[in-house]
PDB file of C-alpha atoms in Angstrom:
ATOM      1  CA  MET A   1      13.778 -17.905  22.910  1.00 43.00           C
ATOM      2  CA  LYS A   2      10.485 -16.869  23.103  1.00 40.00           C
ATOM      3  CA  ARG A   3      11.169 -12.993  22.542  1.00 44.00           C
ATOM      4  CA  ILE A   4      12.938 -14.421  19.222  1.00 39.00           C
ATOM      5  CA  PHE A   5       9.937 -16.458  18.164  1.00 35.00           C
ATOM      6  CA  LEU A   6       7.720 -13.413  18.712  1.00 37.00           C
ATOM      7  CA  LEU A   7      10.062 -11.246  16.442  1.00 39.00           C
ATOM      8  CA  VAL A   8       9.898 -13.551  13.405  1.00 37.00           C
ATOM      9  CA  LEU A   9       5.826 -13.942  14.212  1.00 38.00           C
ATOM     10  CA  ALA A  10       5.954  -9.822  13.913  1.00 41.00           C
ATOM     11  CA  LEU A  11       7.903  -9.946  11.100  1.00 39.00           C
ATOM     12  CA  CYS A  12       5.737 -12.609   8.810  1.00 43.00           C
ATOM     13  CA  MET A  13       2.692 -10.680   9.709  1.00 41.00           C
ATOM     14  CA  PHE A  14       4.528  -7.420   8.312  1.00 37.00           C
ATOM     15  CA  CYS A  15       5.281  -9.004   5.106  1.00 40.00           C
ATOM     16  CA  LEU A  16       1.443 -10.597   5.024  1.00 39.00           C
ATOM     17  CA  SER A  17       0.252  -6.847   5.772  1.00 41.00           C
ATOM     18  CA  ALA A  18       2.854  -5.298   3.312  1.00 47.00           C
ATOM     19  CA  ALA A  19       1.812  -7.198  -0.033  1.00 49.00           C
ATOM     20  CA  ALA A  20       4.665  -8.061  -2.282  1.00 49.00           C
ATOM     21  CA  GLY A  21       5.516  -6.973  -6.097  1.00 55.00           C
ATOM     22  CA  PRO A  22       2.799  -6.644  -8.413  1.00 73.00           C
ATOM     23  CA  LYS A  23       2.030  -9.494 -10.998  1.00 80.00           C
ATOM     24  CA  LEU A  24       3.457  -8.745 -14.481  1.00 80.00           C
ATOM     25  CA  TYR A  25       3.040 -10.190 -17.843  1.00 82.00           C
ATOM     26  CA  ARG A  26       4.875  -8.834 -20.714  1.00 80.00           C
ATOM     27  CA  HIS A  27       4.589  -9.629 -24.472  1.00 77.00           C
ATOM     28  CA  LEU A  28       7.593 -11.799 -24.795  1.00 75.00           C
ATOM     29  CA  SER A  29       8.374 -10.429 -28.551  1.00 70.00           C
ATOM     30  CA  TYR A  30       7.778  -7.169 -27.461  1.00 77.00           C
ATOM     31  CA  ASP A  31      11.029  -4.762 -26.985  1.00 76.00           C
ATOM     32  CA  PHE A  32      10.472  -2.363 -24.678  1.00 82.00           C
ATOM     33  CA  SER A  33      13.898  -0.665 -24.781  1.00 81.00           C
ATOM     34  CA  ASN A  34      12.864   2.075 -27.111  1.00 83.00           C
ATOM     35  CA  LEU A  35       9.836   3.032 -24.791  1.00 88.00           C
ATOM     36  CA  ARG A  36       9.764   6.752 -24.323  1.00 90.00           C
ATOM     37  CA  ASN A  37       6.154   7.852 -24.049  1.00 92.00           C
ATOM     38  CA  VAL A  38       2.941   6.593 -22.196  1.00 94.00           C
ATOM     39  CA  LYS A  39      -0.386   7.801 -22.701  1.00 94.00           C
ATOM     40  CA  VAL A  40      -3.257   7.479 -19.965  1.00 95.00           C
ATOM     41  CA  ARG A  41      -6.217   7.018 -21.904  1.00 93.00           C
ATOM     42  CA  VAL A  42      -8.304   5.761 -19.533  1.00 94.00           C
ATOM     43  CA  ILE A  43      -8.733   5.736 -15.401  1.00 95.00           C
ATOM     44  CA  THR A  44     -11.869   3.510 -14.481  1.00 95.00           C
ATOM     45  CA  ASN A  45     -12.839   3.640 -10.771  1.00 97.00           C
ATOM     46  CA  ALA A  46     -14.476   0.600 -10.097  1.00 96.00           C
ATOM     47  CA  HIS A  47     -15.559   1.619  -6.489  1.00 95.00           C
ATOM     48  CA  PRO A  48     -15.592   5.064  -5.828  1.00 95.00           C
ATOM     49  CA  GLU A  49     -18.253   5.309  -3.181  1.00 94.00           C
ATOM     50  CA  THR A  50     -17.942   4.478   0.380  1.00 95.00           C
ATOM     51  CA  ALA A  51     -20.124   1.363   1.089  1.00 94.00           C
ATOM     52  CA  GLY A  52     -20.276  -1.059   4.008  1.00 92.00           C
ATOM     53  CA  SER A  53     -16.764  -1.319   5.714  1.00 94.00           C
ATOM     54  CA  PHE A  54     -14.945  -0.083   2.682  1.00 96.00           C
ATOM     55  CA  HIS A  55     -14.285   4.045   2.742  1.00 96.00           C
ATOM     56  CA  ALA A  56     -13.392   4.850  -0.898  1.00 97.00           C
ATOM     57  CA  GLU A  57     -10.313   7.476  -1.343  1.00 96.00           C
ATOM     58  CA  GLU A  58     -11.659  10.965  -2.312  1.00 94.00           C
ATOM     59  CA  LEU A  59      -9.972  11.674  -5.997  1.00 94.00           C
ATOM     60  CA  ALA A  60      -8.761   8.607  -6.508  1.00 96.00           C
ATOM     61  CA  GLU A  61      -8.417   8.580 -10.118  1.00 96.00           C
ATOM     62  CA  GLU A  62      -6.189  12.026  -9.831  1.00 95.00           C
ATOM     63  CA  LYS A  63      -4.190  10.571  -7.261  1.00 95.00           C
ATOM     64  CA  VAL A  64      -3.287   7.619  -9.309  1.00 96.00           C
ATOM     65  CA  LEU A  65      -2.254   9.855 -12.140  1.00 95.00           C
ATOM     66  CA  SER A  66      -0.443  11.918 -10.214  1.00 95.00           C
ATOM     67  CA  ALA A  67       1.688   9.097  -8.794  1.00 96.00           C
ATOM     68  CA  LEU A  68       2.314   7.862 -12.462  1.00 96.00           C
ATOM     69  CA  TYR A  69       3.457  11.045 -13.372  1.00 95.00           C
ATOM     70  CA  SER A  70       5.950  11.361 -10.622  1.00 95.00           C
ATOM     71  CA  ALA A  71       7.004   7.562 -11.273  1.00 96.00           C
ATOM     72  CA  ALA A  72       7.319   8.282 -15.064  1.00 95.00           C
ATOM     73  CA  GLY A  73       9.903  11.150 -14.190  1.00 93.00           C
ATOM     74  CA  LYS A  74      12.196   9.103 -12.308  1.00 94.00           C
ATOM     75  CA  ALA A  75      12.337   6.919 -15.099  1.00 93.00           C
ATOM     76  CA  ASN A  76      12.666   9.301 -17.982  1.00 92.00           C
ATOM     77  CA  LEU A  77       9.702   8.511 -19.568  1.00 93.00           C
ATOM     78  CA  ILE A  78       6.872  11.154 -20.843  1.00 93.00           C
ATOM     79  CA  LEU A  79       3.707  10.375 -19.721  1.00 94.00           C
ATOM     80  CA  THR A  80       0.553  12.357 -21.006  1.00 93.00           C
ATOM     81  CA  ASP A  81      -3.097  12.462 -19.777  1.00 93.00           C
ATOM     82  CA  GLU A  82      -5.062  12.168 -22.920  1.00 91.00           C
ATOM     83  CA  ARG A  83      -8.525  10.969 -21.172  1.00 89.00           C
ATOM     84  CA  PRO A  84     -11.462  12.878 -22.242  1.00 84.00           C
ATOM     85  CA  GLY A  85     -11.829  16.251 -20.720  1.00 60.00           C
ATOM     86  CA  GLY A  86      -8.415  15.857 -19.224  1.00 50.00           C
ATOM     87  CA  PRO A  87      -4.827  17.714 -19.550  1.00 47.00           C
ATOM     88  CA  ILE A  88      -3.197  16.958 -23.135  1.00 42.00           C
ATOM     89  CA  ALA A  89       0.462  17.326 -21.946  1.00 43.00           C
ATOM     90  CA  PRO A  90       2.241  17.181 -18.397  1.00 43.00           C
ATOM     91  CA  THR A  91       4.052  20.187 -16.928  1.00 40.00           C
ATOM     92  CA  GLY A  92       7.719  20.901 -15.777  1.00 41.00           C
ATOM     93  CA  GLY A  93      10.514  18.588 -16.321  1.00 40.00           C
ATOM     94  CA  GLN A  94       8.347  15.880 -18.426  1.00 39.00           C
ATOM     95  CA  GLU A  95       7.240  18.677 -20.958  1.00 38.00           C
ATOM     96  CA  SER A  96      11.038  19.808 -21.430  1.00 39.00           C
ATOM     97  CA  LEU A  97      12.245  16.259 -22.127  1.00 36.00           C
ATOM     98  CA  LEU A  98       9.826  15.927 -24.687  1.00 35.00           C
ATOM     99  CA  LYS A  99      11.288  19.116 -26.118  1.00 38.00           C
ATOM    100  CA  ARG A 100      14.616  17.417 -25.953  1.00 37.00           C
ATOM    101  CA  ASN A 101      13.996  14.567 -28.101  1.00 36.00           C
ATOM    102  CA  LYS A 102      14.811  14.842 -31.714  1.00 35.00           C
ATOM    103  CA  LYS A 103      13.504  11.739 -32.678  1.00 36.00           C
ATOM    104  CA  ALA A 104       9.692  10.770 -32.205  1.00 37.00           C
ATOM    105  CA  PRO A 105       9.189   8.560 -28.858  1.00 45.00           C
ATOM    106  CA  LYS A 106       7.924   4.887 -28.868  1.00 84.00           C
ATOM    107  CA  THR A 107       4.209   5.555 -27.643  1.00 89.00           C
ATOM    108  CA  VAL A 108       2.279   2.970 -25.653  1.00 90.00           C
ATOM    109  CA  GLU A 109      -0.948   3.417 -24.737  1.00 92.00           C
ATOM    110  CA  ALA A 110      -2.127   2.560 -20.772  1.00 94.00           C
ATOM    111  CA  ARG A 111      -5.634   2.074 -19.308  1.00 95.00           C
ATOM    112  CA  ILE A 112      -5.674   1.572 -15.824  1.00 96.00           C
ATOM    113  CA  THR A 113      -8.712   0.234 -13.738  1.00 97.00           C
ATOM    114  CA  ILE A 114      -8.708   0.822  -9.790  1.00 97.00           C
ATOM    115  CA  ASN A 115     -10.808  -1.650  -8.727  1.00 97.00           C
ATOM    116  CA  TYR A 116     -10.298  -0.543  -4.588  1.00 97.00           C
ATOM    117  CA  LEU A 117      -8.563   2.354  -3.419  1.00 97.00           C
ATOM    118  CA  GLY A 118      -9.037   3.627  -0.037  1.00 97.00           C
ATOM    119  CA  TYR A 119      -9.436   1.554   3.429  1.00 97.00           C
ATOM    120  CA  ARG A 120     -11.481  -0.922   5.319  1.00 96.00           C
ATOM    121  CA  ARG A 121     -12.487  -0.437   8.905  1.00 95.00           C
ATOM    122  CA  TYR A 122     -12.593  -3.451  11.047  1.00 93.00           C
ATOM    123  CA  VAL A 123     -14.463  -3.931  14.371  1.00 91.00           C
ATOM    124  CA  VAL A 124     -12.711  -5.478  17.214  1.00 87.00           C
ATOM    125  CA  PRO A 125     -15.732  -6.828  19.426  1.00 90.00           C
ATOM    126  CA  GLY A 126     -15.920  -5.694  23.493  1.00 90.00           C
ATOM    127  CA  HIS A 127     -14.027  -8.701  25.563  1.00 88.00           C
ATOM    128  CA  TYR A 128     -12.375  -9.102  28.910  1.00 91.00           C
ATOM    129  CA  GLU A 129      -8.514  -9.090  28.947  1.00 91.00           C
ATOM    130  CA  GLN A 130      -6.545 -10.103  32.134  1.00 92.00           C
ATOM    131  CA  LYS A 131      -4.609  -7.441  33.701  1.00 92.00           C
ATOM    132  CA  THR A 132      -1.972  -7.861  35.949  1.00 91.00           C
ATOM    133  CA  GLU A 133      -0.976  -5.233  38.809  1.00 90.00           C
ATOM    134  CA  TYR A 134       1.530  -5.019  41.441  1.00 90.00           C
ATOM    135  CA  ILE A 135       1.095  -4.259  44.934  1.00 88.00           C
ATOM    136  CA  LYS A 136       3.589  -3.639  47.494  1.00 87.00           C
ATOM    137  CA  GLU A 137       3.609  -5.326  50.984  1.00 85.00           C
ATOM    138  CA  LYS A 138       5.798  -4.961  53.826  1.00 82.00           C
ATOM    139  CA  ARG A 139       7.572  -8.219  54.920  1.00 83.00           C
ATOM    140  CA  LYS A 140      10.119  -9.164  57.524  1.00 79.00           C
ATOM    141  CA  ASP A 141      12.997 -11.519  56.601  1.00 78.00           C
ATOM    142  CA  SER A 142      14.365 -14.236  58.423  1.00 79.00           C
ATOM    143  CA  TRP A 143      16.372 -11.715  60.204  1.00 83.00           C
ATOM    144  CA  GLY A 144      13.594  -9.808  61.439  1.00 76.00           C
ATOM    145  CA  ARG A 145      14.377  -6.764  59.054  1.00 82.00           C
ATOM    146  CA  GLU A 146      11.534  -5.446  57.060  1.00 82.00           C
ATOM    147  CA  HIS A 147      11.520  -4.785  53.446  1.00 82.00           C
ATOM    148  CA  TYR A 148       8.615  -4.498  50.685  1.00 85.00           C
ATOM    149  CA  VAL A 149       7.652  -6.959  47.880  1.00 85.00           C
ATOM    150  CA  GLU A 150       5.604  -6.773  45.107  1.00 88.00           C
ATOM    151  CA  ILE A 151       2.806  -9.134  45.294  1.00 88.00           C
ATOM    152  CA  PRO A 152       1.250  -9.868  41.575  1.00 90.00           C
ATOM    153  CA  ILE A 153      -2.909  -9.585  41.306  1.00 90.00           C
ATOM    154  CA  THR A 154      -4.404 -10.788  37.903  1.00 92.00           C
ATOM    155  CA  HIS A 155      -7.743  -9.315  37.603  1.00 90.00           C
ATOM    156  CA  GLN A 156     -10.472  -9.433  34.519  1.00 93.00           C
ATOM    157  CA  VAL A 157     -11.094  -5.834  32.979  1.00 92.00           C
ATOM    158  CA  TRP A 158     -13.614  -5.321  30.174  1.00 91.00           C
ATOM    159  CA  VAL A 159     -12.243  -3.715  26.858  1.00 88.00           C
ATOM    160  CA  PRO A 160     -15.062  -1.955  24.904  1.00 90.00           C
ATOM    161  CA  ASP A 161     -15.650  -1.886  21.067  1.00 89.00           C
ATOM    162  CA  SER A 162     -13.021  -0.806  19.147  1.00 90.00           C
ATOM    163  CA  TYR A 163     -12.202  -0.191  15.352  1.00 91.00           C
ATOM    164  CA  HIS A 164      -8.845  -0.211  12.965  1.00 93.00           C
ATOM    165  CA  ASN A 165      -8.298   0.272   9.359  1.00 96.00           C
ATOM    166  CA  ASN A 166      -6.424  -1.140   6.853  1.00 96.00           C
ATOM    167  CA  ALA A 167      -5.182   0.489   3.665  1.00 96.00           C
ATOM    168  CA  VAL A 168      -6.373  -1.309   0.555  1.00 97.00           C
ATOM    169  CA  MET A 169      -5.222  -1.243  -3.037  1.00 97.00           C
ATOM    170  CA  ASP A 170      -6.188  -3.290  -6.091  1.00 97.00           C
ATOM    171  CA  VAL A 171      -5.010  -1.882  -9.275  1.00 97.00           C
ATOM    172  CA  ILE A 172      -4.506  -3.246 -12.905  1.00 96.00           C
ATOM    173  CA  TYR A 173      -2.364  -1.376 -15.426  1.00 96.00           C
ATOM    174  CA  ASN A 174      -3.175  -2.453 -18.863  1.00 94.00           C
ATOM    175  CA  VAL A 175      -0.815  -1.586 -21.620  1.00 93.00           C
ATOM    176  CA  TYR A 176      -1.338  -1.555 -25.493  1.00 90.00           C
ATOM    177  CA  ASP A 177       0.684  -1.211 -28.785  1.00 84.00           C
ATOM    178  CA  LEU A 178      -0.605   1.765 -30.303  1.00 83.00           C
ATOM    179  CA  GLU A 179      -0.002   0.298 -33.791  1.00 78.00           C
ATOM    180  CA  THR A 180      -1.618  -3.244 -33.340  1.00 78.00           C
ATOM    181  CA  ALA A 181      -3.865  -2.691 -30.350  1.00 81.00           C
ATOM    182  CA  ALA A 182      -2.232  -5.524 -28.563  1.00 83.00           C
ATOM    183  CA  VAL A 183      -2.013  -5.958 -24.917  1.00 87.00           C
ATOM    184  CA  ILE A 184       1.892  -5.959 -24.436  1.00 88.00           C
ATOM    185  CA  ALA A 185       1.688  -5.648 -20.648  1.00 90.00           C
ATOM    186  CA  ASN A 186      -0.743  -6.380 -17.829  1.00 92.00           C
ATOM    187  CA  VAL A 187       0.187  -5.388 -14.017  1.00 93.00           C
ATOM    188  CA  MET A 188      -2.147  -6.259 -11.323  1.00 95.00           C
ATOM    189  CA  ASP A 189      -1.444  -5.026  -7.847  1.00 96.00           C
ATOM    190  CA  LYS A 190      -3.120  -6.179  -4.687  1.00 95.00           C
ATOM    191  CA  ARG A 191      -1.720  -4.593  -1.581  1.00 95.00           C
ATOM    192  CA  GLU A 192      -2.852  -4.004   1.989  1.00 94.00           C
ATOM    193  CA  ARG A 193      -1.130  -2.430   5.046  1.00 93.00           C
ATOM    194  CA  GLU A 194      -2.783  -3.242   8.534  1.00 92.00           C
ATOM    195  CA  TYR A 195      -3.504   0.003  10.664  1.00 92.00           C
ATOM    196  CA  GLU A 196      -3.261   2.274   8.140  1.00 93.00           C
ATOM    197  CA  SER A 197      -5.922   4.627   6.364  1.00 94.00           C
ATOM    198  CA  ASP A 198      -3.614   6.376   4.193  1.00 95.00           C
ATOM    199  CA  THR A 199      -2.990   5.119   0.550  1.00 95.00           C
ATOM    200  CA  ALA A 200      -0.302   7.336  -0.391  1.00 95.00           C
ATOM    201  CA  GLY A 201       2.555   5.516   0.160  1.00 94.00           C
ATOM    202  CA  MET A 202       1.213   2.125  -1.079  1.00 95.00           C
ATOM    203  CA  LEU A 203       0.161   3.985  -4.459  1.00 95.00           C
ATOM    204  CA  ASP A 204       3.805   5.614  -4.735  1.00 96.00           C
ATOM    205  CA  ARG A 205       5.124   2.126  -4.594  1.00 95.00           C
ATOM    206  CA  SER A 206       2.634   0.498  -6.841  1.00 96.00           C
ATOM    207  CA  THR A 207       3.084   3.108  -9.612  1.00 96.00           C
ATOM    208  CA  ASN A 208       6.897   3.185  -9.300  1.00 95.00           C
ATOM    209  CA  ASP A 209       7.173  -0.956  -9.424  1.00 94.00           C
ATOM    210  CA  PHE A 210       4.840  -0.876 -12.764  1.00 94.00           C
ATOM    211  CA  ILE A 211       6.864   1.899 -14.283  1.00 93.00           C
ATOM    212  CA  LYS A 212      10.282  -0.272 -13.534  1.00 91.00           C
ATOM    213  CA  ALA A 213       8.625  -3.560 -14.600  1.00 87.00           C
ATOM    214  CA  LEU A 214       7.502  -2.225 -17.663  1.00 85.00           C
ATOM    215  CA  ILE A 215      11.046  -0.929 -18.915  1.00 85.00           C
ATOM    216  CA  LYS A 216      13.239  -3.835 -17.289  1.00 79.00           C
ATOM    217  CA  LYS A 217      15.223  -5.333 -19.699  1.00 70.00           C
TER     218      LYS A 217
END
């Protein structure tokens, strides 16, 4: 029973550390079925510098864009980087997809805010822990035969300060209609994974969830 309780507790902690899906708003009267092209106009990094316990991801904007390209390609969407000074068109399969389309694609604009992307370092203060060791002693049984038994001995051991990292991601995706400039979709995605510093997996899942939520019928 104790083992089952610990397993359930571990699963609950995992669910808390690996945040659920993003929070989505979509304009009720907007038809997303014709969506073919997403123009990325702005990627803003609110916390690009390492400060305090937060360690910022290097090249965060480009990593977000790269993950978006991959997610859009899986959904047969054309994603272009139209930030000032950025490349105008993607390369590879998405560029070929654009050439194959006979009709002009329905286009929306995406503006992305990176609140946090990186990891936080936490200090685990030094502390005492109980440690049990077993020593063998020779004993005689009731018939006088010798055999060894293990005797548990518990004592306190000092565990010095240690550190662990939690990967964090807090990104907002805003999507606009180019004709009306109205916000037609908004996705707020906040995730955290304990004992990790690599954000690549979280970012891939986040961008995939964003694209899927955007085109979901």
